[in-house]
Short mmCIF file of C-alpha atoms in Angstrom, two decimals:
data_model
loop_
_atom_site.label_atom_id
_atom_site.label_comp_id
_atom_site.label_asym_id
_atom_site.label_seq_id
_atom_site.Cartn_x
_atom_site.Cartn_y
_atom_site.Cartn_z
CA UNK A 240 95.72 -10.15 45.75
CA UNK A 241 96.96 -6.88 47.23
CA UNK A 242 99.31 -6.56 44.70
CA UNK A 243 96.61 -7.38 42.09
CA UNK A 244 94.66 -4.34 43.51
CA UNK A 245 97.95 -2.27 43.44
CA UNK A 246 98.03 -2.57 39.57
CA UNK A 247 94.69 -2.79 38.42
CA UNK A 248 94.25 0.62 36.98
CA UNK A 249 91.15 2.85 38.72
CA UNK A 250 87.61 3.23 36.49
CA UNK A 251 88.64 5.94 34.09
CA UNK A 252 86.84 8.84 32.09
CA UNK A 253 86.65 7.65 28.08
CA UNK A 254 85.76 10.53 25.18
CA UNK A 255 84.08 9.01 22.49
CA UNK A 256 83.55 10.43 18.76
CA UNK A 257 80.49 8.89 17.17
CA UNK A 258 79.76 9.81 13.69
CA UNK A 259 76.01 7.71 12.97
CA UNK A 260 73.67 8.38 9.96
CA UNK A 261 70.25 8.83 11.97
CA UNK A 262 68.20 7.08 9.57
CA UNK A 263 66.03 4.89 10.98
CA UNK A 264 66.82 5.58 14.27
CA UNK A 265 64.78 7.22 17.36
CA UNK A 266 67.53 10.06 17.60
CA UNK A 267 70.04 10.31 19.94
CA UNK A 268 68.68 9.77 23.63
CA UNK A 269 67.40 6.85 25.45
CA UNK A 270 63.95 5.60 25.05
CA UNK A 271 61.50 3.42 26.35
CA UNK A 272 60.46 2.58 22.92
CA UNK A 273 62.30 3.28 19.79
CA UNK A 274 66.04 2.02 18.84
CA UNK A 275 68.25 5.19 19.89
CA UNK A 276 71.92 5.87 19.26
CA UNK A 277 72.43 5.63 23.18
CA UNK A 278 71.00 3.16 23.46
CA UNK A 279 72.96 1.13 21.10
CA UNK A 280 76.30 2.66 22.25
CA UNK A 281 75.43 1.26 26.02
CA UNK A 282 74.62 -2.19 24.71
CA UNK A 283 77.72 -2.26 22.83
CA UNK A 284 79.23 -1.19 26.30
CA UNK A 285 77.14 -3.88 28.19
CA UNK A 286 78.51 -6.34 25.59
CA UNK A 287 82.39 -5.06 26.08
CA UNK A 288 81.96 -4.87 30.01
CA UNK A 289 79.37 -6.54 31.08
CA UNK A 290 78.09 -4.02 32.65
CA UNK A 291 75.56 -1.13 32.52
CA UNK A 292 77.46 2.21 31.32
CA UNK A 293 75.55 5.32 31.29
CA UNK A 294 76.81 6.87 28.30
CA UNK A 295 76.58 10.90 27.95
CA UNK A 296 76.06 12.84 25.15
CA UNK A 297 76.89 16.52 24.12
CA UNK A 298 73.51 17.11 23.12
CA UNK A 299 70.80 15.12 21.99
CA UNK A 300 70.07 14.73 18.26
CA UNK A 301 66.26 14.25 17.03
CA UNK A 302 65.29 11.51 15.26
CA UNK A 303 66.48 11.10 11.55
CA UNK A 304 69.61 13.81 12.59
CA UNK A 305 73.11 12.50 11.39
CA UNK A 306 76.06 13.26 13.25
CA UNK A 307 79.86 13.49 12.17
CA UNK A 308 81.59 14.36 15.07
CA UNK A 309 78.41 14.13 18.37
CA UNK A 310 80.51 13.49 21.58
CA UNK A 311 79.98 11.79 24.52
CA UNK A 312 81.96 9.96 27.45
CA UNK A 313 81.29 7.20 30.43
CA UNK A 314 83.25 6.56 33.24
CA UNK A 315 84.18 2.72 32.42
CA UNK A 316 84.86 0.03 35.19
CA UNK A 317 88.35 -0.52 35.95
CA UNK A 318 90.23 -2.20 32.82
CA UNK A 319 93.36 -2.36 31.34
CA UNK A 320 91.93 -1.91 27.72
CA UNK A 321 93.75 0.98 25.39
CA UNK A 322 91.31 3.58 23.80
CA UNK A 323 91.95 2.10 20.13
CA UNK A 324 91.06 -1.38 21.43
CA UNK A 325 88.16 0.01 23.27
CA UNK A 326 87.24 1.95 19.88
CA UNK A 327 87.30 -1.14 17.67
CA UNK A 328 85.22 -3.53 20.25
CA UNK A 329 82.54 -0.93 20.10
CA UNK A 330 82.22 -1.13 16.71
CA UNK A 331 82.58 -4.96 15.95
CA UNK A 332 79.61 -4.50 18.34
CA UNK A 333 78.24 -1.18 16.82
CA UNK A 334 75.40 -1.43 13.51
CA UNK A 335 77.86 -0.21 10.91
CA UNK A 336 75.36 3.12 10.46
CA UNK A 337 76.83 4.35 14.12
CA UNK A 338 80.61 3.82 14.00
CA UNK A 339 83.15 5.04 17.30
CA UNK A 340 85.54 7.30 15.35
CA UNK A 341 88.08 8.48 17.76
CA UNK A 342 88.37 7.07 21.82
CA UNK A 343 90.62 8.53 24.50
CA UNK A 344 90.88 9.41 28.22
CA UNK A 345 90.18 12.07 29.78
CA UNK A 346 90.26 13.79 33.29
CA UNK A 347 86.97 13.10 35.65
CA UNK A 348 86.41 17.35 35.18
CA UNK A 349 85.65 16.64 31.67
CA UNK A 350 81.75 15.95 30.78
CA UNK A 351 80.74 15.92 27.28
CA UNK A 352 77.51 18.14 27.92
CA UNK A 353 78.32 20.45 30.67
CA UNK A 354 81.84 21.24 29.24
CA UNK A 355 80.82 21.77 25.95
CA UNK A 356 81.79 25.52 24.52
CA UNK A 357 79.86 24.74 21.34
CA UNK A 358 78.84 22.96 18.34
CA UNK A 359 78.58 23.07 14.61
CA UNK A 360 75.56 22.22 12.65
CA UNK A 361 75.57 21.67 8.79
CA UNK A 362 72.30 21.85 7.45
CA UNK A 363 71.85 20.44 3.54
CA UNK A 364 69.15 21.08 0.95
CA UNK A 365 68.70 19.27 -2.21
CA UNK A 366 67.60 21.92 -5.49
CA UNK A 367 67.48 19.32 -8.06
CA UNK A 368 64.13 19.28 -10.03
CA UNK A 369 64.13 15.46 -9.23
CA UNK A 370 65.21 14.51 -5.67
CA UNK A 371 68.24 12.41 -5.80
CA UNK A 372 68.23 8.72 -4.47
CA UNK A 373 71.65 9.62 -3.10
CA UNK A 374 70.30 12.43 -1.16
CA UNK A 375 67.66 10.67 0.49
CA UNK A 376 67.42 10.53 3.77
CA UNK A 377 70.39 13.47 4.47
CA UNK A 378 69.39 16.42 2.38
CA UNK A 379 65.93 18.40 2.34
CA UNK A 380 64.38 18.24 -1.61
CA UNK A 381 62.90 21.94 -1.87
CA UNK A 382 61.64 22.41 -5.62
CA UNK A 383 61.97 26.16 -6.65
CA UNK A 384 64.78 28.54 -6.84
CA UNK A 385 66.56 29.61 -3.66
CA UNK A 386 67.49 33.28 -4.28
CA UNK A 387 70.74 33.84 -3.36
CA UNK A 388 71.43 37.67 -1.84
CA UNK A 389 67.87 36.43 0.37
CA UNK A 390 69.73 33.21 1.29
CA UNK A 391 72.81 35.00 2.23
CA UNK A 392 71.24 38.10 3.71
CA UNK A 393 69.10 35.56 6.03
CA UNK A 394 72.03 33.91 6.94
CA UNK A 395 73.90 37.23 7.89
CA UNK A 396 70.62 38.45 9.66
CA UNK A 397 71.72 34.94 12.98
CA UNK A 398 74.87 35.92 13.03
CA UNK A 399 75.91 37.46 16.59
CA UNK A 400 74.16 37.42 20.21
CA UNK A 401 70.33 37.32 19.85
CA UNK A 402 67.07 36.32 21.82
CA UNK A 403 66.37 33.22 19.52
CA UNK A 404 62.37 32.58 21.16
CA UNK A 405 60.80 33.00 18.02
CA UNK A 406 63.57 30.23 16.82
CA UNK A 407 62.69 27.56 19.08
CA UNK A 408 60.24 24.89 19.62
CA UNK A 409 58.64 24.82 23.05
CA UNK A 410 59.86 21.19 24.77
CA UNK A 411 56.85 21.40 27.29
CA UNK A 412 59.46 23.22 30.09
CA UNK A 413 60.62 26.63 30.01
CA UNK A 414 64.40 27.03 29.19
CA UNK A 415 66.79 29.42 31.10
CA UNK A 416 67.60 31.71 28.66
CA UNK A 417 66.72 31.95 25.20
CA UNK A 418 69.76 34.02 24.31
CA UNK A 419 72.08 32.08 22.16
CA UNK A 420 75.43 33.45 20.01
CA UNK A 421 75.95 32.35 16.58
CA UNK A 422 79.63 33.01 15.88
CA UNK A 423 79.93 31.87 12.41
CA UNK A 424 77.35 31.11 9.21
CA UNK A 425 78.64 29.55 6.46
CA UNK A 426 76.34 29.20 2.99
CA UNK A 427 78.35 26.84 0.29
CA UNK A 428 76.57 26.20 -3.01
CA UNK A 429 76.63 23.55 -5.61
CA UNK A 430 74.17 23.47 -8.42
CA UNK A 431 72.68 20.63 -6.82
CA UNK A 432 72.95 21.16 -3.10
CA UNK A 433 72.75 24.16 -0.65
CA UNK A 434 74.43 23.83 2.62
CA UNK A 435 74.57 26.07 5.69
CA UNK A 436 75.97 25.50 8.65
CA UNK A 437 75.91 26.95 11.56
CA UNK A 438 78.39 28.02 14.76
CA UNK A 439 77.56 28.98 18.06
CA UNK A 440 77.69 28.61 21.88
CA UNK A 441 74.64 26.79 21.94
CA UNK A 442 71.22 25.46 20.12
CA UNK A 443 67.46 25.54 21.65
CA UNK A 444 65.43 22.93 20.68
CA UNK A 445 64.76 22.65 16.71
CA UNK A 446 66.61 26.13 16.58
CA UNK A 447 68.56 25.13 13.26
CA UNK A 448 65.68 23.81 11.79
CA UNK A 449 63.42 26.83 12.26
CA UNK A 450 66.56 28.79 11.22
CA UNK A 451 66.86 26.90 8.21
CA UNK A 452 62.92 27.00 8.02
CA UNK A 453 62.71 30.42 7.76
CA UNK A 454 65.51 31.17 5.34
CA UNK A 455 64.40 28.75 3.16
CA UNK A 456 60.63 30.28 3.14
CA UNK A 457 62.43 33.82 2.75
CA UNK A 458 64.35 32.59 -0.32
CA UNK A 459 61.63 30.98 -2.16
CA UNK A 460 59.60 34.61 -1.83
CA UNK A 461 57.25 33.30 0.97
CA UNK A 462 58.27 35.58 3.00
CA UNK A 463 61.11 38.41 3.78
CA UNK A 464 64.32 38.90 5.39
CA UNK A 465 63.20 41.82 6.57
CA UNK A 466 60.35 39.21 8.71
CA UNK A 467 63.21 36.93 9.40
CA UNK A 468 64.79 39.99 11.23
CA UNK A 469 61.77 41.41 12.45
CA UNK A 470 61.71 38.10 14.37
CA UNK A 471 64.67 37.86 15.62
CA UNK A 472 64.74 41.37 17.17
CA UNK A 473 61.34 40.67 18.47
CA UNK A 474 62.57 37.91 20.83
CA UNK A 475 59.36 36.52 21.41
CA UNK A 476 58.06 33.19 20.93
CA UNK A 477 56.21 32.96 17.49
CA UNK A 478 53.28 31.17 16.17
CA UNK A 479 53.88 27.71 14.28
CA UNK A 480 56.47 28.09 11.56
CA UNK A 481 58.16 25.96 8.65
CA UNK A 482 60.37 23.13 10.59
CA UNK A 483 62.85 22.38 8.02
CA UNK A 484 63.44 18.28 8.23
CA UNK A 485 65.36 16.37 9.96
CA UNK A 486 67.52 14.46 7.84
CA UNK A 487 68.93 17.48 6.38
CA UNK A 488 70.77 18.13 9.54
CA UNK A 489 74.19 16.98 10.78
CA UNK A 490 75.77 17.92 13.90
CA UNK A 491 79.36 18.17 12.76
CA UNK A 492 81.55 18.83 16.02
CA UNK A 493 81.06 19.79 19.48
CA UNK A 494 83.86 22.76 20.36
CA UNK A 495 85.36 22.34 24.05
CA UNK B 1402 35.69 7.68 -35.02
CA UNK B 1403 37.46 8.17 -37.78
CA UNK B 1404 38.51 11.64 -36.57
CA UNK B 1405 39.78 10.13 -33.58
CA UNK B 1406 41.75 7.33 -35.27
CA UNK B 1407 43.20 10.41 -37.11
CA UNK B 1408 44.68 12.47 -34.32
CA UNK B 1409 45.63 9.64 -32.22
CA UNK B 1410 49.00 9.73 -31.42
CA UNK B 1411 50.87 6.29 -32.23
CA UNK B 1412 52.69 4.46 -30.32
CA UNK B 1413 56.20 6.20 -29.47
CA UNK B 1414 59.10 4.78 -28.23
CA UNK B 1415 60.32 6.36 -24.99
CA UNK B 1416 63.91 7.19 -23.18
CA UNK B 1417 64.86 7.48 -19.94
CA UNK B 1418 67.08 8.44 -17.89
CA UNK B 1419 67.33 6.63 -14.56
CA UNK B 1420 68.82 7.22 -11.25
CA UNK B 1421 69.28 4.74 -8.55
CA UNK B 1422 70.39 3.64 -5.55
CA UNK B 1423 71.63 -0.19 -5.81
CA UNK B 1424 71.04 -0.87 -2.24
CA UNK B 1425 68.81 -3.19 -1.12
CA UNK B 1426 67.93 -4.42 -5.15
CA UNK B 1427 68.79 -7.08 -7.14
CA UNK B 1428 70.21 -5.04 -10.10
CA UNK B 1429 68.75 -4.01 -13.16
CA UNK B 1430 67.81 -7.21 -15.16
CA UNK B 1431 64.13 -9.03 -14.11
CA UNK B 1432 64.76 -11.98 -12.63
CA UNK B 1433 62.23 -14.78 -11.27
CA UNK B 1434 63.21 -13.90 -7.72
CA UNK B 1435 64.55 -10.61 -6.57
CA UNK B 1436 63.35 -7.29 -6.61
CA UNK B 1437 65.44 -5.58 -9.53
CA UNK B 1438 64.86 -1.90 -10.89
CA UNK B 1439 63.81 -3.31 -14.16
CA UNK B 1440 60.86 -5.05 -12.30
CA UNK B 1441 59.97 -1.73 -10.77
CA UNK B 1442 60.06 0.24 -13.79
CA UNK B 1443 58.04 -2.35 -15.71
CA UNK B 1444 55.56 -2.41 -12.56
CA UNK B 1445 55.63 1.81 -12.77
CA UNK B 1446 54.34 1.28 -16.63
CA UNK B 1447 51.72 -1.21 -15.90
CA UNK B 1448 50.15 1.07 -13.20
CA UNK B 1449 50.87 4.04 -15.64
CA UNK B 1450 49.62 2.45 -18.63
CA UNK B 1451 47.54 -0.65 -17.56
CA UNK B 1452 49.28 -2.60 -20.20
CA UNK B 1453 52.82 -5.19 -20.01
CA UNK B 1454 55.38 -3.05 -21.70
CA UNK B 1455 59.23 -3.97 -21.66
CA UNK B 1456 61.46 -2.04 -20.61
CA UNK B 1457 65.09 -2.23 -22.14
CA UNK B 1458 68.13 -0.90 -20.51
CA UNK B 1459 71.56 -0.07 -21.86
CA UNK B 1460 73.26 -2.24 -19.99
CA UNK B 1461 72.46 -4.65 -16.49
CA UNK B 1462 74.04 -3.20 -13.58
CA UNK B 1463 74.72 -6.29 -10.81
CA UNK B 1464 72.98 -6.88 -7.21
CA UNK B 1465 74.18 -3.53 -4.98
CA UNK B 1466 75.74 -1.26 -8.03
CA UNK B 1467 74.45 2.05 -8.35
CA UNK B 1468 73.59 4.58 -11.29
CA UNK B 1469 73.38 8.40 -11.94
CA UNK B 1470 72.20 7.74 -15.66
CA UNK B 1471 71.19 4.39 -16.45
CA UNK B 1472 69.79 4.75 -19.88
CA UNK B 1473 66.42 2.92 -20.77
CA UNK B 1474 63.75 3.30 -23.79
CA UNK B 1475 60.22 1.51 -24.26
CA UNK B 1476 57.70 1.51 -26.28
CA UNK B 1477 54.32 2.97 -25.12
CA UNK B 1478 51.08 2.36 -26.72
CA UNK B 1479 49.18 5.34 -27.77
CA UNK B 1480 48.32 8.47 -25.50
CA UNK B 1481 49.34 11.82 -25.18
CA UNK B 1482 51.09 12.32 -22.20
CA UNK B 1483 53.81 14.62 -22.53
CA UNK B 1484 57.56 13.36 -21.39
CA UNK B 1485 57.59 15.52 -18.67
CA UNK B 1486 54.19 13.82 -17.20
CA UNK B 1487 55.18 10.39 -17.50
CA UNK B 1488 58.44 11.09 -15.91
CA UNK B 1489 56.58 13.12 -13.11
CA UNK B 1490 53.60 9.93 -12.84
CA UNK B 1491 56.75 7.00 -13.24
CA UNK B 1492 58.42 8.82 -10.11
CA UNK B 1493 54.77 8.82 -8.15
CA UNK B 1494 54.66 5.36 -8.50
CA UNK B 1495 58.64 3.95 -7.98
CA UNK B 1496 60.43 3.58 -4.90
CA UNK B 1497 62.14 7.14 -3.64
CA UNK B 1498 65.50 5.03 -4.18
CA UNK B 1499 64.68 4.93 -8.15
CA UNK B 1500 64.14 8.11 -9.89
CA UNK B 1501 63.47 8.97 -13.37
CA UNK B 1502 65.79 12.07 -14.23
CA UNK B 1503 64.48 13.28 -17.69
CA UNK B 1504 62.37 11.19 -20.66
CA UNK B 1505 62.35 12.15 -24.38
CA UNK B 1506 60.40 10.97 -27.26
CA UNK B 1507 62.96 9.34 -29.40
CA UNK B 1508 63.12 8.01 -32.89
CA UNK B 1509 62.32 4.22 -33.39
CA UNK B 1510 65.80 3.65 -34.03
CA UNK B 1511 67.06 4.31 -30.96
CA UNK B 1512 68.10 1.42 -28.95
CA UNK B 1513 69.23 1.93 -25.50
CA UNK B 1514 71.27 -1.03 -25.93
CA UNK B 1515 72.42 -1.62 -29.30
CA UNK B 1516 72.95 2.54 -30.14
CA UNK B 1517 75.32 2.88 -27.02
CA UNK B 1518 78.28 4.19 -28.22
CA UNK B 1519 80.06 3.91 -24.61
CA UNK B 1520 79.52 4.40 -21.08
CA UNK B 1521 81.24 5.82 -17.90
CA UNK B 1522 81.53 4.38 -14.69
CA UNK B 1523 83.11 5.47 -11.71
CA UNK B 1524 84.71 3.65 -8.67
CA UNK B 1525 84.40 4.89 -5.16
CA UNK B 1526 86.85 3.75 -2.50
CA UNK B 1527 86.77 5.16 1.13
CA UNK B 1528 90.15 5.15 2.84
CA UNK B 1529 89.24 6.41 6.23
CA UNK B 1530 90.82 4.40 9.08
CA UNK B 1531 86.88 3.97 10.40
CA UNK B 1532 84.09 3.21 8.00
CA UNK B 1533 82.13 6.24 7.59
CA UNK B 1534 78.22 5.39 8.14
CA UNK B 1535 77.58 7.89 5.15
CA UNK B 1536 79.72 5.71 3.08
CA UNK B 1537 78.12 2.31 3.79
CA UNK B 1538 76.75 1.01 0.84
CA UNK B 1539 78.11 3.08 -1.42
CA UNK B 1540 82.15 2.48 -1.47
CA UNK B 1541 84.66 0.26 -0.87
CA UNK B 1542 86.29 0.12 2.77
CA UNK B 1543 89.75 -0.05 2.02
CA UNK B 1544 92.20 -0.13 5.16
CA UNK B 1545 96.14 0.90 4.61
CA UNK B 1546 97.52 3.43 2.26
CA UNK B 1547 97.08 3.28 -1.29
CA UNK B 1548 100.17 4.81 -3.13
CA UNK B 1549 99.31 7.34 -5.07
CA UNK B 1550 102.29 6.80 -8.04
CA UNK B 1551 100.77 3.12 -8.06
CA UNK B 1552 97.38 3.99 -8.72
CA UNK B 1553 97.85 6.61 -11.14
CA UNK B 1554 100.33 4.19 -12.94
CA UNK B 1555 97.55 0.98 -13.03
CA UNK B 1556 95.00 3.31 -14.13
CA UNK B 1557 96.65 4.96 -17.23
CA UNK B 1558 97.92 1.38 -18.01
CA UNK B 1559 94.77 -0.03 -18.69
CA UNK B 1560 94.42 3.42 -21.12
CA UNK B 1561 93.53 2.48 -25.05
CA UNK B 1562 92.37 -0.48 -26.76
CA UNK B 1563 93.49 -4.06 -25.15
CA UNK B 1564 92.32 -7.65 -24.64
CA UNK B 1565 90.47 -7.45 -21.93
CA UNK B 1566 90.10 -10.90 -21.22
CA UNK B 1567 92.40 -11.32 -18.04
CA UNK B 1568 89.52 -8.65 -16.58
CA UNK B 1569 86.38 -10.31 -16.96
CA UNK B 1570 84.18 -12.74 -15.16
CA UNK B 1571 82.81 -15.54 -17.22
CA UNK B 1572 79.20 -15.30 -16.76
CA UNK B 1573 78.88 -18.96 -18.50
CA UNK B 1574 78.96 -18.36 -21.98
CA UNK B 1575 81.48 -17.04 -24.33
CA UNK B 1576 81.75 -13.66 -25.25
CA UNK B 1577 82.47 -12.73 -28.93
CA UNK B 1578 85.34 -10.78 -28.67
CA UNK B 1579 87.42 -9.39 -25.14
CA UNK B 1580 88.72 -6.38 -27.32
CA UNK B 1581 87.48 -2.82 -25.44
CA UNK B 1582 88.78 0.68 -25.48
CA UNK B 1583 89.34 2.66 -22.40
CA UNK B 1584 88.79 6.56 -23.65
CA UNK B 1585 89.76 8.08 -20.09
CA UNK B 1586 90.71 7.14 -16.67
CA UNK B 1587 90.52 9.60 -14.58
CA UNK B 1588 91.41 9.13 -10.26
CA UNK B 1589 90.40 11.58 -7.93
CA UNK B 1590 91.38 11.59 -4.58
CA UNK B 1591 90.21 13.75 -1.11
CA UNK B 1592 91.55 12.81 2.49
CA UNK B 1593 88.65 10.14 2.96
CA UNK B 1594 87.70 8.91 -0.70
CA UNK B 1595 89.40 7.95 -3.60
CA UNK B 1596 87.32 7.86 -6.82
CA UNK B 1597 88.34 5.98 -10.36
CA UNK B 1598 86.23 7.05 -13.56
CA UNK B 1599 86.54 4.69 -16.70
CA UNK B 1600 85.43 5.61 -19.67
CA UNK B 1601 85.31 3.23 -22.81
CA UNK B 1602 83.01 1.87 -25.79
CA UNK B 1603 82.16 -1.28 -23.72
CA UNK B 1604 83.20 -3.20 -20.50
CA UNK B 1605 82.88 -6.86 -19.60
CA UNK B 1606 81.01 -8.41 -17.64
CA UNK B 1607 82.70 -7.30 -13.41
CA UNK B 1608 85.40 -5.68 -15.93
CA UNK B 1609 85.50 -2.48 -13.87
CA UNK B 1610 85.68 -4.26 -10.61
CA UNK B 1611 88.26 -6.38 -11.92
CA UNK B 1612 90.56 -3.64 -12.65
CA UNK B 1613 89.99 -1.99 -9.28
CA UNK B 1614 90.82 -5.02 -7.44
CA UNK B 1615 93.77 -5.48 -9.60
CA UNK B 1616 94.53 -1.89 -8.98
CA UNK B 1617 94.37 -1.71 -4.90
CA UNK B 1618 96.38 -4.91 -4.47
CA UNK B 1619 98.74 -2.92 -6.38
CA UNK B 1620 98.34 0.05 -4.39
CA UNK B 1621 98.36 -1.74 -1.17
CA UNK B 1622 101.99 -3.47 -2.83
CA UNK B 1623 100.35 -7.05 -3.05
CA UNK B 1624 101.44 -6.84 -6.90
CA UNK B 1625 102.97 -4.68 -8.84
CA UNK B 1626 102.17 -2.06 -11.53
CA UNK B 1627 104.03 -4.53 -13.93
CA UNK B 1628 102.04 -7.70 -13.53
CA UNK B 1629 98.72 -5.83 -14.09
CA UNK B 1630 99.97 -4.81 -17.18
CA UNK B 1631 101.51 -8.24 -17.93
CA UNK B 1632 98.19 -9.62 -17.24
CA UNK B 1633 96.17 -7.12 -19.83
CA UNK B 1634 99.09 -7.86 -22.53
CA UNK B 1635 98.43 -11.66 -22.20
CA UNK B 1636 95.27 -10.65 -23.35
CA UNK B 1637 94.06 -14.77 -21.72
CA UNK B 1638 91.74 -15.43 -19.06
CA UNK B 1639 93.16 -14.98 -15.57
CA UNK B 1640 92.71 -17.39 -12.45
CA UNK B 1641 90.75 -15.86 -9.72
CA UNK B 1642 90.88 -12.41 -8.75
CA UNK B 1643 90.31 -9.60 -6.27
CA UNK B 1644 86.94 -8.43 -7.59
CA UNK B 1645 86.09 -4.82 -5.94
CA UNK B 1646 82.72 -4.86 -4.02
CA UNK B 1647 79.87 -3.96 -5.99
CA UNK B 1648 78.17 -1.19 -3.76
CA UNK B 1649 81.16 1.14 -4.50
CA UNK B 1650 80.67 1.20 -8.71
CA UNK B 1651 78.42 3.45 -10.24
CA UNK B 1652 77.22 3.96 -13.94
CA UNK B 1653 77.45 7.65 -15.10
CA UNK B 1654 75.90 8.15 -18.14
CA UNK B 1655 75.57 6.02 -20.92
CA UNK B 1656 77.28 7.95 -24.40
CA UNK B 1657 75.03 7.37 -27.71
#
């Protein structure tokens, strides 16, 4: 027995990779009611364990978000299991729409929110006259022609360190600070699709979506860049605004 | 009256041009049970039209396969709705996962069926270690490398006319003749997907699927490049084969 205890390794810190297609799901965190992507990922871990794991995100995704790369970790029980095997029993538990990419350990300092330097968000819109079956559900149909300078220029306008307030959707509690970097924009065209993405230290609540929202408006000739700007330098929070969708939006990586 | 007789429009025969995702649907052709995309265009006409009209396809598409141009034509009974409209009144009334791309008024003579000169389908295999969610439904999981000199070599093999016979499923009654021509094969391949895009005049029935299965094993070295081609230069009817999932086969466009 003491030499059982010796060997048996100590509860240890696992990184998980989850790449899910939000469809149909109550987004990322925990709910009383509604199916949610944690919660699935700690019945999977109930399943593996049998016990209750608390597992933590980077970030929580809305309902109908996708996710390539989220990230989150749990401190599992003691167990002897390697992180492939612990990968591959989550997903023979897993719905085959949230799938365990990439499993490892880490140190006890690491925590998938609070040490989390940033994250990537891709953002896709659909510009076919008729909206694709194979875009349902992860692209944004806008009818109308996206100017491109306006898209661009928009895009160029979030780029830096700015007081993003008027980019934000009030949670029902005041956030710290509303001042967010954007380090990188990127704007990729097909004939059929328009994707931006966006990387920074950090997103408020709906921020990409307003983002998106307001670029969109500015390149359909609802509205300016010059606005867009105006807003942005302004810092305050604004009045209701165009929410671009949901299920155009994928939270590609978290940056640590 | 008689005015009206006068500038009534006759009946026209329409073609379309239909998108869908196979997911979920029983394939193209009506069936007593099963909800195909036949049924659902036929229902779109009938709350379009208030009359029974058939709709003809260019070719039936099995349980889970998908298409970017199905090709379709009926014939409407008199009105004046421009192509544009019906298309635009069809897509109000199908499922989001069916879309009508583009309609034409064509010449009685047209046949979606019998005028097909060929058709191109294309073969999606993913080749990630994990699943991707995005993927689900839409291509074949493949685990283990497939060689790339393999594939290429099975693919331009089954290049020009042959006796396709040792590729085809016997769907319970005799087909007149096995003979087909492959135009163009064509593979594409990223880090995550490999794609395979057949071209020819005509394909038996799981004839595509057929060849992919045949060409994986061989690209997973379960066979070899030789025996596929020994098996299209017998030119007989083969025992049981691989036969590639259907959710990972699309049809193109249909050539006329």
């Amino acid at each position: 027995m003491p030499n059982e205890k010796r060997t048996a390794p100590s509860g240890r810190r696992l990184k998980l990779i989850v790449a899910y297609d939000g469809a149909g799901f109550s987004g990322w965190q925990s709910q009383a009611r509604g199916d949610t992507i944690q919660d699935r990922l700690e019945a999977a871990f109930l399943q593996i364990t049998g016990q209750q794991i608390r597992v933590h995100g980077a970030g929580r995704t809305d309902a109908g978000v996708h996710a390539f790369g989220q990230c989150a970790h749990v401190d599992l029980p003691p167990n002897r299991l390697a992180p492939e095997v612990l990968a591959a029993a989550l997903n023979a538990s897993l719905p085959a729409k949230i799938r365990v990419l990439r499993c490892s350990f880490v140190s006890k300092n690491f925590h998938a929110r609070f040490a989390a330097r940033g994250k990537v968000y891709r953002y896709r819109i659909a510009t076919t006259p008729v909206f694709s079956p194979f875009e349902l559900g992860r692209a944004w149909h806008v009818s109308g022609t996206l100017d491109d300078k306006v898209l661009r220029a928009c895009a160029r306008a979030f780029l830096g360190r700015h007081n993003f307030a008027g980019f934000a959707a009030n949670r029902g509690h005041a956030v710290e600070s509303t001042m967010r970097t954007i380090r990188r924009v990127r704007v990729q065209r097909t004939p059929d699709v328009t994707a931006i993405e966006f990387d920074g230290d950090g997103f408020l609540y709906k921020m990409v979506r307003l983002m998106v929202g307001a670029t969109v408006r500015a390149a359909l000739g609802k509205t300016t860049v010059a606005e867009v700007r105006a807003r942005l330098a302004d810092g305050a929070p604004a009045e209701p605004r165009l929410v671009a969708p949901a299920e155009g939006l994928t939270l590609v990586r978290v940056r640590y």
